[in-house]
Amino acid sequence: MDPQKWILSIITLICILGASVFMLSAMDSSSIRTEIIGQLNRVVPDGLGGWSAVFTTPTTATKSGENQKGKLLPVQVNLTTCLPTFGRPGKPVYCCPPRNMLDDPIVDFEFPDPTQTPVLVRRFAHRLDEESIAKYEKAVSIMRSLPYSDPRSFTRQANLHCQYCTGSFLQQHSTLPVRVHKTWIFFPWHRMYLYFHEKILGNLIGDENFAIPFWPWDLPEGMTLPAFYLNGSFINHQRDPTHFPPAVADLDFQLAPGGSTPEEQTDLNLALMYNQMVSGAKTAELFMGCAYKTGEGGDCFGPGTMERAPHNTIHKWVGSEFHTGREDMGVFYSAARDPSFYAHHSNIDRLWEVWRSTHPEMNDPEFLDSYMYFHDENRRLVRIRFRDVMDIDMLRYRYEDVENTWLAARPKPSVPPRLARREIREREERLELPGSHFGPTGRVLDSPVTVRVVRPREVRSRTRRGKEQQLEEILVVEGIDVKADDFVKFDVYVNVVNGTIMSPKYREFVGTFVDIPSGSSVGKKITLKLGISEALEDLEADQDRAIWVTLLPRTENCNKVIVDGLRVEFTRK
Ligand code: C2O
C-alpha cells in the first residue's frame, strides 16, 4: 500500500474511533457495538488489509468463520483495531493499549528450556512465609510503579483482562468480539494470562523462582481471603470489609448473607465443590463450557460448572457492596485491578489440573489451535496456542500438593429417596405440572417454577447398564435470557418434595446458574447444561420416566430473566 493511503486509513480510523467514543454516552451497549463494527467493516478491508494480512492462517475463511469445507476454524485474535467497549450497562470503558500492538515485535511461544528453568511451585496462599509474602509484595509494588506505556505495568495487566472480557478485539475472519468467558476458552486463556503475569512479577524482582500463590477457597483452611491481601501494595479499596478474615467464603454467594455458622458454610462449600468438580462435571463440555470457534457458527454462550460457581460467586463475594456490580472483583472489566484476582485464578487453574488428571485430554483441533497474544517479561508480544498450555510440566510450574477434601463430600438426599418417590407419584396423580417448554414467550423467573421433564428411553433401562455407564444424562436449561447483564443466580433441583430445605448440601441440588456482567454478551441467550446421572442414581430416580425439575431464583433480578424451556439429553462420557 502506498504511504498516502496508509496515512489516509489511519486518519479515517482515528476519526471513527473518536466519534465512537463520543457516541458511547448516548447509546446503549449493543447498538454502539453494532454501529462501531459496522463502520470498521467498511474501513478495515481495504484501508488496513495490509495489517490484518500479516497474521492470518493460510485458510480461505468466510465471514461466518468456516473454511471451504464448512468446518469451523480456531479462534484467533485480530489485533489491528482495539475498540471502546462497555464494562457493564451504562459504563463505557476503553481498556486498549496506548499504541497499536502490531508495532511491537511478535514472537511465537517457546517452551522454557528445562535445563535452564527451575520448576516454579505455586503455594497455598495462607501458608506463605513472611519472606515470600514480602517478595511478592515488592514485585506488585514495582509493577504498580511502571508507566502505562509499559505492558508489564499493573494497570496494563488489569486492562488485558478487560479487553478480553468486554470484547475490545474482534476475531479474525469475523465481526464478532473475542470473549474469554462462558465457553471452553475460559480455562486456557486464564492459564496463559497468569503464566505471563507470573513471569513478569518474577522478572521485576530478579527472582527466577518466583511463583504466584493460590487461594484454595475450596478447602476448609483456605476459605478466608488470604490476610496479606489487606496490606501494602496488595490493598484494594473496592472490597467488602465484612468478608475480610475470619469470614468464611460463601462459594454459593447470592448477595444476601446466608446466615449460616462457619461450620455450616464450610459443609455447604464442600458439597457444592463435589457437585461442580465431580458429579456435575463428567464431560469436558459440562466442566469447561461450550465449544467456542470462530464466527457466527462457532459462537456459543454456555459456561461450565467451575466458571459459574465458585468462580463467579467468589468474584462477587470479594467485591465491594458499595459499588455498582460489587466492583472491582464483582465485574469482569475491573476484576483484575484487585491483586487477589490472580490467586483466585491460580486456584481455578489448579482445579483444572485436578479435573484433567481423571478425564480424557481435549483433542479438538480447533480448540488446540486457537491462539492468543500476551506480552512477556521482555515486553515482547507472544503468540501462544492453547495446545501450548495443556501440559504444565512443559510450562515449568506446579502446585503444592493439597488434599482435596471435597472429593469425599458427596451430598445425601434431604428426604429418603423411597419416600420422596412415593410422594412424587401421589402428587403426579393430583397435580397437573406444566410441561418443560414454556412456549414462544418463555417463562420469567420471578418465582420458583417446577416442571416435569421426560427422560429419553436410552438412559432409563437398567438392563442396559453396561452401555449406559458410558452415557451421561444432561439436563439442559435452554434459552436463558439475562435481560439486565446484571449479577443473576438461580439454582436447579431435581425431585424436591420438601421445598423448605433446598440447598447445595443436599443431593436434590444439581447445579446453579451464575452470571456476571461482562459487557460483551448483551442480548445473547445462554444455555445451561447440568450432568445429572450420579444425582439421579443417588435419588433412585434413574429408572423413572420423568423427573421434576425446580428452578429456584436466588437473586431478585431473576425477575428479568426469561427461560425458554428444559429438556434431557445424553452424551458419551
Ligand atoms: Cu476472566 Cu475470574 O475472570
Coordinates of C-alpha atoms and ligand atoms in Angstrom, one line a residue:
M1 CA 0.0 0.0 0.0
D2 CA 1.4 3.4 -0.8
P3 CA 2.2 5.8 2.1
Q4 CA -0.6 8.2 1.2
K5 CA -3.2 5.5 1.5
W6 CA -1.7 4.4 4.8
I7 CA -2.0 7.9 6.3
L8 CA -5.5 8.3 5.0
S9 CA -6.5 4.9 6.5
I10 CA -5.0 5.9 9.9
I11 CA -6.7 9.3 9.9
T12 CA -10.0 7.8 9.0
L13 CA -9.7 5.2 11.7
I14 CA -8.8 7.8 14.4
C15 CA -11.8 9.9 13.4
I16 CA -14.1 6.9 13.6
L17 CA -12.8 5.8 17.0
G18 CA -13.0 9.4 18.2
A19 CA -16.6 9.8 17.1
S20 CA -17.4 6.4 18.5
V21 CA -16.1 7.3 22.0
F22 CA -18.2 10.4 21.8
M23 CA -21.3 8.4 20.9
L24 CA -20.8 5.9 23.7
S25 CA -22.5 8.1 26.3
A26 CA -25.6 8.5 24.1
M27 CA -26.3 4.9 23.1
D28 CA -26.8 1.6 24.7
S29 CA -24.1 -1.0 24.5
S30 CA -25.5 -3.4 21.9
S31 CA -26.3 -0.6 19.5
I32 CA -22.9 1.0 19.8
R33 CA -21.2 -2.3 19.2
T34 CA -23.2 -2.9 16.0
E35 CA -22.5 0.6 14.9
I36 CA -18.8 0.5 15.6
I37 CA -18.4 -2.9 14.0
G38 CA -20.4 -1.8 11.0
Q39 CA -18.1 1.2 10.5
L40 CA -15.0 -0.8 10.9
N41 CA -16.2 -3.3 8.4
R42 CA -16.5 -0.6 5.8
V43 CA -13.0 0.7 6.5
V44 CA -10.8 -2.3 7.6
P45 CA -11.0 -4.5 4.4
D46 CA -9.3 -2.1 2.0
G47 CA -7.9 0.5 4.4
L48 CA -6.0 -1.8 6.7
G49 CA -5.9 -5.0 4.8
G50 CA -2.1 -4.9 4.8
W51 CA -2.0 -5.3 8.6
S52 CA -4.5 -8.0 9.1
A53 CA -2.9 -10.0 6.4
V54 CA 0.2 -10.4 8.5
F55 CA -1.1 -13.0 11.0
T56 CA -4.0 -14.8 9.4
T57 CA -3.6 -18.5 8.8
P58 CA -3.5 -19.6 5.2
T59 CA -7.1 -20.7 5.0
T60 CA -9.8 -19.2 2.9
A61 CA -12.3 -18.3 5.6
T62 CA -15.7 -16.8 5.1
K63 CA -17.2 -14.2 7.4
S64 CA -19.1 -16.9 9.3
G65 CA -15.8 -18.4 10.4
E66 CA -15.9 -21.5 8.2
N67 CA -13.3 -22.7 5.8
Q68 CA -14.3 -24.0 2.4
K69 CA -15.3 -27.4 3.7
G70 CA -17.7 -25.8 6.1
K71 CA -15.6 -26.7 9.1
L72 CA -15.3 -24.2 11.9
L73 CA -12.0 -22.5 12.5
P74 CA -10.0 -22.0 15.7
V75 CA -10.4 -18.6 17.4
Q76 CA -7.7 -16.1 16.6
V77 CA -7.5 -12.5 17.6
N78 CA -7.4 -9.7 15.1
L79 CA -5.1 -7.1 16.7
T80 CA -5.5 -4.4 14.0
T81 CA -8.1 -2.5 16.0
C82 CA -8.9 -2.2 19.7
L83 CA -12.4 -1.0 20.3
P84 CA -14.0 1.1 23.0
T85 CA -16.4 -1.2 24.9
F86 CA -18.8 -1.4 27.8
G87 CA -17.7 -2.8 31.2
R88 CA -21.4 -3.2 32.2
P89 CA -24.5 -1.4 31.0
G90 CA -24.0 2.3 31.3
K91 CA -20.3 2.0 31.8
P92 CA -18.3 2.8 28.7
V93 CA -14.6 1.7 29.0
Y94 CA -11.5 2.0 26.9
C95 CA -9.1 -0.7 28.0
C96 CA -6.9 -0.6 24.9
P97 CA -3.1 -0.4 24.9
P98 CA -1.7 3.1 24.2
R99 CA -0.4 2.2 20.8
N100 CA -1.1 -0.5 18.2
M101 CA 0.1 -3.8 19.4
L102 CA 1.3 -4.7 16.0
D103 CA 4.0 -2.1 16.4
D104 CA 5.7 -4.4 18.9
P105 CA 7.7 -7.4 17.8
I106 CA 5.7 -10.6 17.7
V107 CA 7.3 -13.9 18.5
D108 CA 5.8 -17.4 18.7
F109 CA 5.7 -19.0 22.1
E110 CA 8.6 -21.3 23.0
F111 CA 8.6 -23.6 26.0
P112 CA 11.0 -22.7 28.8
D113 CA 14.3 -24.6 28.5
P114 CA 14.1 -27.4 31.1
T115 CA 17.9 -27.3 31.6
Q116 CA 17.8 -23.6 32.4
T117 CA 14.4 -23.0 34.1
P118 CA 13.5 -24.1 37.6
V119 CA 10.1 -25.5 38.2
L120 CA 8.0 -22.8 39.9
V121 CA 5.9 -24.0 42.8
R122 CA 2.6 -22.2 43.4
R123 CA 1.9 -22.4 47.0
F124 CA -1.1 -22.4 49.4
A125 CA -1.6 -18.7 50.0
H126 CA -2.5 -19.0 53.7
R127 CA 0.8 -20.8 54.3
L128 CA 3.2 -18.4 52.6
D129 CA 6.1 -17.5 54.9
E130 CA 6.9 -13.8 55.6
E131 CA 9.8 -13.7 53.2
S132 CA 7.7 -15.0 50.3
I133 CA 5.0 -12.5 51.0
A134 CA 7.5 -9.7 51.2
K135 CA 8.9 -10.7 47.8
Y136 CA 5.5 -10.9 46.2
E137 CA 4.5 -7.6 47.7
K138 CA 7.7 -5.9 46.3
A139 CA 7.0 -7.3 42.9
V140 CA 3.5 -6.0 42.9
S141 CA 4.6 -2.6 44.1
I142 CA 7.2 -2.3 41.3
M143 CA 4.6 -3.4 38.8
R144 CA 2.3 -0.7 40.1
S145 CA 5.1 1.9 39.6
L146 CA 5.6 1.2 35.9
P147 CA 4.1 3.7 33.4
Y148 CA 1.0 2.9 31.4
S149 CA 3.2 2.8 28.2
D150 CA 4.8 -0.4 29.7
P151 CA 2.8 -3.5 29.0
R152 CA 4.1 -5.0 32.2
S153 CA 2.5 -2.3 34.4
F154 CA -0.2 -3.3 36.8
T155 CA -2.9 -1.2 35.0
R156 CA -2.0 -2.7 31.6
Q157 CA -2.1 -6.2 33.1
A158 CA -5.5 -5.4 34.6
N159 CA -6.7 -3.9 31.3
L160 CA -5.7 -7.0 29.5
H161 CA -8.5 -8.9 31.3
C162 CA -10.8 -6.0 30.5
Q163 CA -10.1 -6.3 26.8
Y164 CA -10.9 -9.9 26.6
C165 CA -14.0 -9.9 28.7
T166 CA -15.6 -6.8 27.2
G167 CA -14.7 -7.6 23.6
S168 CA -12.1 -5.0 22.7
F169 CA -10.7 -7.2 19.9
L170 CA -12.6 -8.9 17.1
Q171 CA -11.9 -12.4 15.9
Q172 CA -10.0 -12.9 12.6
H173 CA -12.4 -13.6 9.8
S174 CA -15.3 -12.4 11.8
T175 CA -17.0 -9.3 13.1
L176 CA -17.6 -11.0 16.5
P177 CA -15.6 -10.0 19.5
V178 CA -13.2 -12.4 21.2
R179 CA -14.6 -13.4 24.6
V180 CA -12.9 -15.5 27.2
H181 CA -15.9 -16.2 29.5
K182 CA -18.8 -18.6 29.2
T183 CA -17.0 -21.0 26.8
W184 CA -14.3 -23.6 26.9
I185 CA -11.7 -20.8 26.4
F186 CA -12.2 -19.8 30.0
F187 CA -9.5 -22.2 31.4
P188 CA -6.7 -21.9 28.8
W189 CA -6.9 -18.2 28.4
H190 CA -6.7 -17.5 32.1
R191 CA -3.8 -20.0 32.3
M192 CA -1.9 -18.1 29.7
Y193 CA -2.7 -14.8 31.4
L194 CA -1.3 -16.0 34.8
Y195 CA 1.7 -17.6 33.2
F196 CA 2.9 -14.3 31.7
H197 CA 1.8 -12.3 34.7
E198 CA 3.9 -14.5 37.0
K199 CA 6.9 -14.3 34.7
I200 CA 6.7 -10.5 34.7
L201 CA 6.5 -10.3 38.5
G202 CA 9.5 -12.6 39.0
N203 CA 11.5 -10.7 36.5
L204 CA 10.7 -7.4 38.2
I205 CA 12.4 -8.6 41.4
G206 CA 15.0 -10.7 39.6
D207 CA 13.8 -13.9 41.2
E208 CA 13.6 -16.8 38.7
N209 CA 11.9 -18.9 41.4
F210 CA 9.0 -16.6 42.0
A211 CA 5.6 -18.1 41.7
I212 CA 2.2 -16.6 42.5
P213 CA 0.3 -18.3 45.3
F214 CA -3.2 -20.0 45.0
W215 CA -6.1 -19.1 47.2
P216 CA -7.8 -22.5 47.9
W217 CA -11.2 -21.3 48.8
D218 CA -12.4 -24.9 48.2
L219 CA -10.5 -26.3 51.2
P220 CA -11.5 -25.7 54.9
E221 CA -8.2 -24.0 55.8
G222 CA -8.3 -21.8 52.7
M223 CA -11.9 -20.5 52.9
T224 CA -10.9 -17.0 54.0
L225 CA -9.4 -14.2 52.0
P226 CA -5.6 -14.6 52.5
A227 CA -4.8 -12.0 55.1
F228 CA -1.8 -10.5 53.4
Y229 CA -4.0 -9.1 50.7
L230 CA -5.0 -6.4 53.2
N231 CA -1.6 -4.9 53.3
G232 CA 0.8 -2.8 51.3
S233 CA 0.6 -3.0 47.5
F234 CA -2.0 -5.8 47.8
I235 CA -4.6 -3.3 49.1
N236 CA -7.6 -2.7 47.0
H237 CA -10.3 -0.3 48.3
Q238 CA -13.2 -1.9 46.5
R239 CA -13.7 -5.0 48.6
D240 CA -16.4 -5.9 51.1
P241 CA -14.8 -5.5 54.5
T242 CA -17.5 -7.8 56.1
H243 CA -15.8 -10.5 54.1
F244 CA -12.3 -9.9 55.5
P245 CA -10.8 -12.7 57.6
P246 CA -12.1 -14.6 59.5
A247 CA -15.3 -14.5 57.4
V248 CA -15.7 -17.9 55.7
A249 CA -16.1 -17.5 51.9
D250 CA -19.5 -18.3 50.5
L251 CA -18.9 -20.4 47.4
D252 CA -22.7 -20.2 46.8
F253 CA -22.8 -16.4 47.3
Q254 CA -26.2 -14.9 46.3
L255 CA -25.8 -11.3 47.7
A256 CA -28.0 -11.8 50.8
P257 CA -26.0 -13.0 53.8
G258 CA -26.5 -16.7 54.1
G259 CA -26.9 -16.7 57.9
S260 CA -25.0 -19.9 58.4
T261 CA -22.4 -20.6 61.0
P262 CA -18.8 -21.1 59.8
E263 CA -19.2 -24.8 60.1
E264 CA -22.4 -24.9 58.1
Q265 CA -20.9 -22.7 55.5
T266 CA -17.8 -25.0 55.2
D267 CA -20.0 -28.0 54.8
L268 CA -22.1 -26.3 52.1
N269 CA -19.0 -25.2 50.3
L270 CA -17.6 -28.7 50.2
A271 CA -20.9 -30.2 49.0
L272 CA -21.0 -27.6 46.2
M273 CA -17.4 -28.3 45.2
Y274 CA -18.3 -32.0 45.0
N275 CA -21.1 -31.2 42.6
Q276 CA -19.1 -28.8 40.5
M277 CA -15.9 -30.9 40.3
V278 CA -17.3 -34.5 40.4
S279 CA -20.9 -35.3 39.9
G280 CA -21.8 -32.4 37.7
A281 CA -18.5 -32.4 35.7
K282 CA -18.3 -35.8 33.9
T283 CA -17.7 -34.4 30.5
A284 CA -15.4 -31.7 29.1
E285 CA -18.4 -29.6 28.0
L286 CA -20.0 -29.8 31.4
F287 CA -16.8 -28.8 33.2
M288 CA -15.2 -26.4 30.8
G289 CA -18.1 -24.9 28.9
C290 CA -19.4 -24.9 25.3
A291 CA -17.2 -25.4 22.2
Y292 CA -16.3 -21.9 21.0
K293 CA -15.0 -21.4 17.5
T294 CA -14.6 -18.6 15.0
G295 CA -17.6 -16.8 13.5
E296 CA -21.4 -17.0 13.9
G297 CA -21.4 -20.8 13.7
G298 CA -18.9 -21.2 16.5
D299 CA -20.3 -18.5 18.8
C300 CA -21.7 -20.0 22.0
F301 CA -22.7 -19.0 25.5
G302 CA -22.5 -21.9 27.9
P303 CA -20.3 -21.6 30.9
G304 CA -19.1 -24.8 32.6
T305 CA -19.5 -25.8 36.3
M306 CA -16.4 -24.2 37.7
E307 CA -16.8 -20.9 35.9
R308 CA -20.4 -20.4 37.2
A309 CA -19.5 -21.3 40.8
P310 CA -17.3 -20.9 42.7
H311 CA -15.5 -18.7 40.1
N312 CA -18.3 -16.2 39.6
T313 CA -19.6 -16.4 43.1
I314 CA -16.1 -15.7 44.6
H315 CA -15.7 -12.7 42.3
K316 CA -18.9 -11.3 43.7
W317 CA -18.1 -12.2 47.3
V318 CA -14.8 -10.3 47.3
G319 CA -16.1 -7.1 45.6
S320 CA -17.5 -4.1 47.4
E321 CA -21.1 -3.8 48.4
F322 CA -20.9 -0.1 48.0
H323 CA -20.0 -0.2 44.3
T324 CA -22.2 -1.0 41.3
G325 CA -21.9 -4.6 40.5
R326 CA -19.7 -5.1 43.5
E327 CA -16.6 -3.8 41.7
D328 CA -13.7 -4.3 41.5
M329 CA -13.8 -8.1 41.7
G330 CA -17.6 -8.3 41.0
V331 CA -17.5 -7.2 37.4
F332 CA -15.0 -8.5 34.8
Y333 CA -13.8 -5.3 33.3
S334 CA -12.4 -4.2 36.7
A335 CA -11.8 -7.5 38.4
A336 CA -8.1 -7.8 37.6
R337 CA -7.4 -4.5 39.3
D338 CA -7.6 -6.4 42.6
P339 CA -4.4 -8.3 43.3
S340 CA -6.4 -11.1 44.9
F341 CA -7.8 -11.8 41.4
Y342 CA -4.6 -13.7 40.5
A343 CA -4.5 -16.0 43.5
H344 CA -8.3 -16.7 42.9
H345 CA -7.5 -17.7 39.3
S346 CA -4.4 -19.7 40.3
N347 CA -6.8 -21.9 42.3
I348 CA -9.1 -22.2 39.3
D349 CA -6.1 -23.3 37.3
R350 CA -5.1 -25.8 39.9
L351 CA -8.6 -27.2 39.9
W352 CA -8.5 -27.6 36.1
E353 CA -5.3 -29.7 36.7
V354 CA -7.2 -31.8 39.3
W355 CA -10.0 -32.4 36.9
R356 CA -7.7 -33.1 34.0
S357 CA -5.9 -35.8 36.0
T358 CA -9.0 -38.0 35.8
H359 CA -10.5 -37.1 32.4
P360 CA -9.5 -37.6 28.8
E361 CA -7.4 -35.0 27.1
M362 CA -9.0 -32.3 25.0
N363 CA -8.3 -33.3 21.4
D364 CA -10.4 -31.0 19.3
P365 CA -8.0 -29.4 16.8
E366 CA -9.9 -26.1 16.7
F367 CA -9.6 -25.9 20.5
L368 CA -5.9 -26.7 20.4
D369 CA -5.1 -24.4 17.5
S370 CA -6.9 -21.3 18.9
Y371 CA -4.3 -18.7 19.8
M372 CA -3.9 -15.5 21.8
Y373 CA -1.3 -12.8 22.4
F374 CA 0.4 -11.8 25.6
H375 CA 3.3 -9.5 26.5
D376 CA 6.1 -11.4 28.2
E377 CA 8.6 -10.2 30.8
N378 CA 10.8 -8.8 28.0
R379 CA 7.8 -6.8 26.6
R380 CA 7.7 -8.9 23.5
L381 CA 4.2 -9.8 22.2
V382 CA 4.0 -13.6 22.3
R383 CA 1.6 -15.6 20.1
I384 CA 0.6 -18.7 22.0
R385 CA -1.8 -21.5 21.2
F386 CA -4.0 -23.5 23.6
R387 CA -2.1 -26.6 22.8
D388 CA 1.0 -24.9 24.3
V389 CA -0.6 -24.7 27.7
M390 CA -2.1 -28.2 28.1
D391 CA 0.9 -29.6 30.0
I392 CA 2.1 -27.5 32.9
D393 CA 5.2 -29.7 33.3
M394 CA 6.3 -28.2 29.9
L395 CA 5.5 -24.8 31.2
R396 CA 7.7 -25.5 34.3
Y397 CA 5.3 -24.8 37.1
R398 CA 3.3 -27.0 39.5
Y399 CA 1.0 -26.7 42.5
E400 CA 1.9 -27.5 46.1
D401 CA 0.1 -30.8 47.0
V402 CA -3.0 -30.4 49.0
E403 CA -5.8 -32.8 50.0
N404 CA -9.0 -32.1 48.1
T405 CA -11.3 -32.9 51.0
W406 CA -14.4 -32.2 48.9
L407 CA -13.8 -35.4 47.0
A408 CA -15.4 -37.1 50.0
A409 CA -18.3 -34.7 50.4
R410 CA -20.9 -36.4 48.2
P411 CA -24.2 -35.0 49.3
K412 CA -27.1 -37.1 50.6
P413 CA -30.8 -36.8 49.7
S414 CA -32.7 -34.5 52.0
V415 CA -35.5 -36.9 52.2
P416 CA -35.1 -40.7 51.9
P417 CA -35.5 -41.5 48.2
R418 CA -38.1 -44.1 48.6
L419 CA -40.4 -41.7 50.5
A420 CA -39.7 -38.9 48.1
R421 CA -40.6 -41.0 45.0
R422 CA -43.8 -42.3 46.6
E423 CA -44.8 -38.7 47.4
I424 CA -44.0 -37.6 43.8
R425 CA -46.1 -40.4 42.3
E426 CA -49.0 -39.4 44.6
R427 CA -48.7 -35.8 43.7
E428 CA -48.4 -36.6 40.0
E429 CA -51.9 -38.1 40.2
R430 CA -53.3 -34.9 41.8
L431 CA -51.3 -32.2 40.2
E432 CA -51.1 -31.1 36.6
L433 CA -47.4 -30.0 36.4
P434 CA -46.5 -27.7 33.5
G435 CA -44.6 -29.2 30.6
S436 CA -41.0 -28.4 30.2
H437 CA -41.3 -26.0 27.3
F438 CA -42.5 -22.5 28.1
G439 CA -43.9 -21.6 24.7
P440 CA -42.9 -18.7 22.4
T441 CA -42.7 -16.1 25.2
G442 CA -40.7 -18.2 27.6
R443 CA -41.1 -18.1 31.4
V444 CA -40.0 -15.2 33.6
L445 CA -38.1 -16.5 36.7
D446 CA -39.9 -14.1 39.1
S447 CA -40.8 -17.1 41.3
P448 CA -39.7 -20.8 41.7
V449 CA -41.0 -22.9 38.9
T450 CA -41.4 -26.7 38.9
V451 CA -41.8 -28.7 35.7
R452 CA -42.0 -32.3 34.7
V453 CA -39.2 -33.3 32.3
V454 CA -39.5 -36.6 30.3
R455 CA -36.3 -38.6 30.0
P456 CA -35.0 -40.3 26.8
R457 CA -35.5 -44.0 26.7
E458 CA -31.8 -44.6 26.2
V459 CA -30.9 -43.5 29.7
R460 CA -33.7 -45.3 31.5
S461 CA -33.2 -49.0 31.3
R462 CA -31.2 -50.7 34.0
T463 CA -30.8 -53.9 31.8
R464 CA -28.6 -51.8 29.5
R465 CA -26.5 -50.7 32.5
G466 CA -23.2 -51.7 30.9
K467 CA -23.7 -49.5 27.9
E468 CA -25.4 -46.9 30.0
Q469 CA -22.4 -46.2 32.2
Q470 CA -20.8 -44.7 29.2
L471 CA -23.7 -42.2 28.9
E472 CA -24.0 -39.1 30.8
E473 CA -27.5 -37.7 31.2
I474 CA -27.7 -34.0 30.8
L475 CA -30.4 -31.6 31.9
V476 CA -30.5 -28.6 29.6
V477 CA -32.0 -25.3 30.6
E478 CA -32.4 -23.6 27.2
G479 CA -32.5 -20.0 26.0
I480 CA -31.7 -18.2 29.3
D481 CA -32.1 -14.5 28.5
V482 CA -30.4 -12.4 31.2
K483 CA -32.0 -9.1 30.2
A484 CA -30.1 -6.9 32.6
D485 CA -26.5 -8.0 32.1
D486 CA -26.5 -8.0 35.9
F487 CA -25.5 -10.5 38.6
V488 CA -28.0 -13.2 38.3
K489 CA -28.2 -16.5 40.2
F490 CA -30.7 -19.3 40.1
D491 CA -30.4 -22.9 41.3
V492 CA -31.7 -26.2 39.8
Y493 CA -33.1 -29.0 41.8
V494 CA -34.5 -32.4 41.0
N495 CA -37.4 -34.3 42.7
V496 CA -37.8 -31.9 45.6
V497 CA -40.7 -32.8 47.9
N498 CA -39.8 -30.5 50.8
G499 CA -39.3 -27.0 49.4
T500 CA -38.2 -25.6 52.7
I501 CA -34.8 -27.4 52.7
M502 CA -33.3 -26.6 49.4
S503 CA -29.5 -26.3 49.5
P504 CA -26.4 -27.5 47.6
K505 CA -25.9 -29.5 50.8
Y506 CA -28.5 -32.0 49.5
R507 CA -28.4 -34.3 46.6
E508 CA -31.5 -32.8 45.0
F509 CA -29.3 -29.8 44.0
V510 CA -28.0 -30.4 40.5
G511 CA -26.4 -27.1 39.7
T512 CA -26.5 -23.3 39.7
F513 CA -26.6 -20.7 37.0
V514 CA -24.5 -17.6 37.9
D515 CA -23.9 -14.8 35.5
I516 CA -21.7 -11.7 35.9
P517 CA -21.8 -8.6 33.8
S518 CA -19.2 -8.8 31.1
G519 CA -20.4 -6.1 28.7
S520 CA -19.8 -8.3 25.6
S521 CA -22.7 -10.7 25.7
V522 CA -25.7 -8.4 26.0
G523 CA -28.8 -9.8 24.3
K524 CA -27.4 -13.3 23.9
K525 CA -29.2 -16.3 25.2
I526 CA -27.2 -18.7 27.4
T527 CA -27.5 -22.4 27.6
L528 CA -27.1 -24.2 31.0
K529 CA -26.1 -27.9 30.9
L530 CA -26.1 -29.9 34.0
G531 CA -24.8 -33.5 34.4
I532 CA -27.3 -35.4 36.4
S533 CA -26.6 -39.1 36.1
E534 CA -24.9 -39.5 39.5
A535 CA -27.5 -37.4 41.3
L536 CA -30.4 -39.4 39.8
E537 CA -28.8 -42.7 40.9
D538 CA -28.5 -41.3 44.5
L539 CA -32.1 -40.2 44.3
E540 CA -33.0 -43.6 43.0
A541 CA -34.8 -41.9 40.1
D542 CA -32.6 -43.3 37.3
Q543 CA -35.3 -45.6 36.0
D544 CA -38.2 -43.2 36.1
R545 CA -39.9 -42.0 33.0
A546 CA -39.7 -38.4 34.1
I547 CA -38.2 -36.1 36.8
W548 CA -39.4 -33.0 38.5
V549 CA -37.1 -30.1 38.0
T550 CA -37.3 -26.9 40.0
L551 CA -35.7 -23.6 39.0
L552 CA -35.2 -21.6 42.2
P553 CA -34.4 -17.9 41.7
R554 CA -31.7 -16.7 44.2
T555 CA -31.2 -13.1 43.2
E556 CA -34.0 -10.5 43.0
N557 CA -33.2 -9.6 39.4
C558 CA -34.2 -13.1 38.2
N559 CA -37.5 -11.3 37.6
K560 CA -35.8 -10.0 34.4
V561 CA -34.6 -13.5 33.4
I562 CA -36.5 -15.4 30.8
V563 CA -36.1 -19.1 30.2
D564 CA -37.3 -20.9 27.0
G565 CA -37.5 -24.5 28.4
L566 CA -35.9 -27.6 29.8
R567 CA -35.1 -31.0 28.3
V568 CA -32.9 -34.0 29.0
E569 CA -30.3 -35.3 26.5
F570 CA -27.4 -37.6 26.9
T571 CA -23.8 -37.8 25.7
R572 CA -20.9 -40.2 25.8
K573 CA -18.6 -39.7 28.7
Ligands
C2O1 CU1 -11.8 -13.6 33.5 CU2 -12.3 -14.5 37.0 O1 -12.4 -13.9 35.3

